[in-house]
Tab-separated table of C-alpha atoms and ligand atoms in Angstrom:
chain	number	residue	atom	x	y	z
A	294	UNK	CA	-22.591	7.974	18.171
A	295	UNK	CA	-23.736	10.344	15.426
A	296	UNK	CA	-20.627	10.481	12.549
A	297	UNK	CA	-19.648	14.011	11.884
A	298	UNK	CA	-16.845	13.404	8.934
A	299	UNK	CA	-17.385	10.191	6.608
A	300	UNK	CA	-14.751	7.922	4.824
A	301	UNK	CA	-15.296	9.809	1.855
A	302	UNK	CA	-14.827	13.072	2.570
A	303	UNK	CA	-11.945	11.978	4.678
A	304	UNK	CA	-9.663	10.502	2.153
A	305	UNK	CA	-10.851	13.780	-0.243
A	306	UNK	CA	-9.392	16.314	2.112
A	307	UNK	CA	-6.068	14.187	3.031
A	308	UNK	CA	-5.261	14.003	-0.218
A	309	UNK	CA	-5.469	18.040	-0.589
A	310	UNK	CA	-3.887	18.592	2.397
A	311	UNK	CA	-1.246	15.967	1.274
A	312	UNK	CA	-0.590	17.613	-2.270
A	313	UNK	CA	-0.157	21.072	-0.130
A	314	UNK	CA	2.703	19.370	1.952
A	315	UNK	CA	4.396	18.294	-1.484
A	316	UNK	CA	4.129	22.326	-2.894
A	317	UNK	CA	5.471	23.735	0.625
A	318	UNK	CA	8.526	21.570	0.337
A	319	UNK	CA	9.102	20.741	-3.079
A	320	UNK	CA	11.734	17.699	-2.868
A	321	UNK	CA	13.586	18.897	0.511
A	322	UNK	CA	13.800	16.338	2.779
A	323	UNK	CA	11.181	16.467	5.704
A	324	UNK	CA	11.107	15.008	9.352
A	325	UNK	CA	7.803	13.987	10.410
A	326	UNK	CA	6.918	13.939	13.926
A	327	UNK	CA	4.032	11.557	14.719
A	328	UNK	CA	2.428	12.476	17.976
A	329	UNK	CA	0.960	9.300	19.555
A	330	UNK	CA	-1.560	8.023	19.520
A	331	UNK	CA	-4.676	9.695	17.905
A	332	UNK	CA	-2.579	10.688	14.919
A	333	UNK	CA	-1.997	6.902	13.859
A	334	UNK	CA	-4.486	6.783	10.915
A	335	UNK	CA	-4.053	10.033	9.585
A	336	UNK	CA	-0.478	9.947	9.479
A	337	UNK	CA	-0.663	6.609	7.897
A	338	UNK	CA	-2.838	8.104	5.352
A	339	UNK	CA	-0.849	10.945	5.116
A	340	UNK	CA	2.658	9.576	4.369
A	341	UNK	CA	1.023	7.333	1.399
A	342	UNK	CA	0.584	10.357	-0.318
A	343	UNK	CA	3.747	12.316	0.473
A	344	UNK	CA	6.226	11.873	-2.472
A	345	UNK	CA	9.193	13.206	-0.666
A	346	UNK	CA	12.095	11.715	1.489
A	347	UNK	CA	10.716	11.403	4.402
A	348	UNK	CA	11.597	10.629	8.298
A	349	UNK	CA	9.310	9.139	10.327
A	350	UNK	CA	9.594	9.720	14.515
A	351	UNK	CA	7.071	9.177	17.090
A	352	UNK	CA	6.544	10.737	20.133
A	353	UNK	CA	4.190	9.883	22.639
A	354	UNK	CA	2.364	12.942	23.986
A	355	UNK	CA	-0.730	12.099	26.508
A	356	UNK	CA	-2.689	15.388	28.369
A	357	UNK	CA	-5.977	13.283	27.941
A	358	UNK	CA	-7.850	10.418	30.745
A	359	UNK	CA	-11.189	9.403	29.265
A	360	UNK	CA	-13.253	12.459	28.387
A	361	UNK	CA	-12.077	14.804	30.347
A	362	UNK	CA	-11.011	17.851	29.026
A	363	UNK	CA	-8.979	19.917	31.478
A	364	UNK	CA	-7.186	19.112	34.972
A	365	UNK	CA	-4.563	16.538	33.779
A	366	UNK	CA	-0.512	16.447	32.988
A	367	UNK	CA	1.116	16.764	29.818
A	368	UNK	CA	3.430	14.402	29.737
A	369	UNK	CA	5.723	14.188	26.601
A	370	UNK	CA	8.682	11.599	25.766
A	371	UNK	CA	11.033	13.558	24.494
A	372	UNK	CA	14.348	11.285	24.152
A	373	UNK	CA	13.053	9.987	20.594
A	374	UNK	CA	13.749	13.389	18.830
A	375	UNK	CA	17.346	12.798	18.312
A	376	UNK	CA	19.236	15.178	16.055
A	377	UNK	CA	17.007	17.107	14.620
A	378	UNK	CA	19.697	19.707	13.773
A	379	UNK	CA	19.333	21.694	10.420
A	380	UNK	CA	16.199	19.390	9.143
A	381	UNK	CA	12.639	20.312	7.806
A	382	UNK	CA	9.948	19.361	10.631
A	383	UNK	CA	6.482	18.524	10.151
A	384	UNK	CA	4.522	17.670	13.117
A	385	UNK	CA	1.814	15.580	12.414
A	386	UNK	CA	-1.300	15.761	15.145
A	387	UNK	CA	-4.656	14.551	15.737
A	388	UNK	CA	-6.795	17.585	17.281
A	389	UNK	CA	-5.709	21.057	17.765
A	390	UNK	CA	-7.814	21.800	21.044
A	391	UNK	CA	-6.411	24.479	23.760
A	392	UNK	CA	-3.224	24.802	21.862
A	393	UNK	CA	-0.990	23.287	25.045
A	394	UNK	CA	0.618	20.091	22.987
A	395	UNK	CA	1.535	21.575	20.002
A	396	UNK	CA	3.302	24.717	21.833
A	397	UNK	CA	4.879	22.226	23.912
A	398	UNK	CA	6.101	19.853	21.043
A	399	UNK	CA	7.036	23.113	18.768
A	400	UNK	CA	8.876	24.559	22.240
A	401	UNK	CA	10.842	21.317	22.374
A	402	UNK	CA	11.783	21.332	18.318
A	403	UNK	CA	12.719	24.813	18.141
A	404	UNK	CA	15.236	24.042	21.038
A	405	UNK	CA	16.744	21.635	18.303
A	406	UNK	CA	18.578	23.917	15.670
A	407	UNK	CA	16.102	22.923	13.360
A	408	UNK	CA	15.782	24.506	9.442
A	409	UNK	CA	11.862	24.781	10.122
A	410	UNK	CA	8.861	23.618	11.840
A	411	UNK	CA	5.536	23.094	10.588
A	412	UNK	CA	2.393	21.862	11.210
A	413	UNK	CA	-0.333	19.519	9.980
A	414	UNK	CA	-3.922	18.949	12.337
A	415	UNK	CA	-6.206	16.336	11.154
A	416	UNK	CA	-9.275	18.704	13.064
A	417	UNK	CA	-8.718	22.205	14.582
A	418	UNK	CA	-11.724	22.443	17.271
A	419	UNK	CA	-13.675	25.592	17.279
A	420	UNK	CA	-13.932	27.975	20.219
A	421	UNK	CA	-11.276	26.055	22.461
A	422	UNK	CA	-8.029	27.636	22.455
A	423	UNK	CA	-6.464	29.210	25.158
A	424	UNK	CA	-2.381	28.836	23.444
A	425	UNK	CA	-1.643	31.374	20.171
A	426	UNK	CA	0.042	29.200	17.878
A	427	UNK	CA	-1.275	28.495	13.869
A	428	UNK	CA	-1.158	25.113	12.232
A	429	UNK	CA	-0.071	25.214	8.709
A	430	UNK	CA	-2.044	22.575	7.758
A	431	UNK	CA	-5.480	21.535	8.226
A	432	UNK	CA	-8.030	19.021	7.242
A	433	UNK	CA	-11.318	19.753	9.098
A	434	UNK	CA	-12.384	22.754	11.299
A	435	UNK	CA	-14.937	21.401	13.749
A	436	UNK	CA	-17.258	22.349	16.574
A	437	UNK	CA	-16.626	21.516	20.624
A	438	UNK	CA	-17.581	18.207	19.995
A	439	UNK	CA	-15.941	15.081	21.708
A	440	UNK	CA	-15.316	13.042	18.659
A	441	UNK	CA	-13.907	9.697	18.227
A	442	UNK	CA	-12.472	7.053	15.367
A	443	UNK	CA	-10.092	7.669	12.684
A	444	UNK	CA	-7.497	6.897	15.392
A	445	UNK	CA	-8.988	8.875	18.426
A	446	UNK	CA	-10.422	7.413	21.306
A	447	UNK	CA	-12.367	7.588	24.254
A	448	UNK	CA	-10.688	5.333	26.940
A	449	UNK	CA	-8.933	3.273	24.304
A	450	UNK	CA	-11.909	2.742	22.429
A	451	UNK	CA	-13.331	3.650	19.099
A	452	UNK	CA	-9.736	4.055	17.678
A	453	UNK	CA	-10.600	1.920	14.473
A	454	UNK	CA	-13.566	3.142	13.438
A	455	UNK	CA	-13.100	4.425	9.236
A	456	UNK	CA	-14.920	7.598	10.215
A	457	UNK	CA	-14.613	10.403	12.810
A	458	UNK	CA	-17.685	10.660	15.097
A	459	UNK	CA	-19.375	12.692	18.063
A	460	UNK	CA	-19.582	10.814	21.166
A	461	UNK	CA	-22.238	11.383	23.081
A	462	UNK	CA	-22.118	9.374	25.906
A	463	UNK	CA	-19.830	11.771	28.448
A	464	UNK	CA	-18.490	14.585	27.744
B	1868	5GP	P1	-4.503	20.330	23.472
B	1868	5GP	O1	-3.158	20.197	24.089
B	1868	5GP	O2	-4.526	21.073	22.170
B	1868	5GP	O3	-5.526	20.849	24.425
B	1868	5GP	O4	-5.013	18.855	23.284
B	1868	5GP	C1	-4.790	18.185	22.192
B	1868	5GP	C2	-4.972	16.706	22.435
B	1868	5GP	O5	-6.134	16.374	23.162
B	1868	5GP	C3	-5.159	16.078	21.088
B	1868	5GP	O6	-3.913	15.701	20.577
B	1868	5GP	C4	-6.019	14.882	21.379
B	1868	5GP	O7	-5.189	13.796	21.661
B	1868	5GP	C5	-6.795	15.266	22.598
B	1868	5GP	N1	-8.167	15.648	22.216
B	1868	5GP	C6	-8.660	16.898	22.103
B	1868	5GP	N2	-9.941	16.886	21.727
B	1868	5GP	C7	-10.275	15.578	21.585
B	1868	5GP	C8	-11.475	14.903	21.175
B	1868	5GP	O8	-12.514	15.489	20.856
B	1868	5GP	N3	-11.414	13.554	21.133
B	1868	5GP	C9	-10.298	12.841	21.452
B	1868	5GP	N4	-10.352	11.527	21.378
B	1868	5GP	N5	-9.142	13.451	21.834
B	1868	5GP	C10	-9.150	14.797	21.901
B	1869	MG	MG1	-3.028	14.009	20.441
């Protein structure tokens, strides 16, 4: 396990990326959408920082078994979102990878009546996306790496770890 983003530099870029949130919406009130479960810690993070009025809703979205990276389901709960009509959306995600969940989850918003839809990406991976769609927030840009910790996992593992980190043991 070799770490490829520390505490440090971590809590220095959430905090940007959180002060950008305030500026886009000022004091209007926002809906967050949590999708579960790698974004756990950075939304947690996140939120701390966000002086706004704020909804919280999670949504469990799960296209990953293990490692692998292609071949399964997406599978999305989407009786949670509730009226969503005429409110300010910020979906909050782990990993921007191939693109497929967050089309999917913005697909399902839209559908909603919704003022606007945004989105915030703890890591956008590089060279891996097969969907068009731009996040309007990002924290790290990183390479085809599996990584881990920081609420990610591999098999259910790893989630806690304070840093974000390569696994190398299957990819
Ligand atoms: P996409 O639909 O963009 O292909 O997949 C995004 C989801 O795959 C992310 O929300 C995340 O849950 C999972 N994912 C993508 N890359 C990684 C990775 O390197 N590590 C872990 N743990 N999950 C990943
Ligand atoms: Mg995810």
């Amino acid at each position: 396990m070799r770490v490829l983003i520390s505490e440090e530099q971590i809590r220095q870029r959430v905090d940007l990326v959180a002060s950008e949130i305030r500026q886009t919406y000022g004091h209007e009130p926002v809906t967050i959408i949590g999708v579960l479960t790698g974004c756990l810690v950075f939304l947690a993070d996140l939120i701390r920082r966000l002086d706004l009025p704020i909804r919280i809703i999670l949504v469990q979205a799960s296209s990953y078994r293990g490692a692998t990276t292609t071949g399964s389901q997406l599978a999305v709960n989407d009786d949670v979102l509730g009226d969503l009509k005429g409110r300010h959306v910020l979906i909050v995600e782990d990993i921007l990878d191939t693109g497929k969940t967050l089309r999917h989850m913005v697909n399902l918003i839209q559908a909603r009546e919704v003022a606007s839809v945004r989105i915030a990406v703890l890591m956008r991976k590089l060279g891996r996306q097969i969907i068009e769609i731009e996040p309007d927030f990002v924290c790290f840009r990183i390479p085809d790496e599996f990584v881990v910790g920081y609420g990610l996992d591999y098999n259910d593992e790893f989630r806690n770890l304070p840093y974000i980190a390569i696994y190398e043991g299957q990819k």
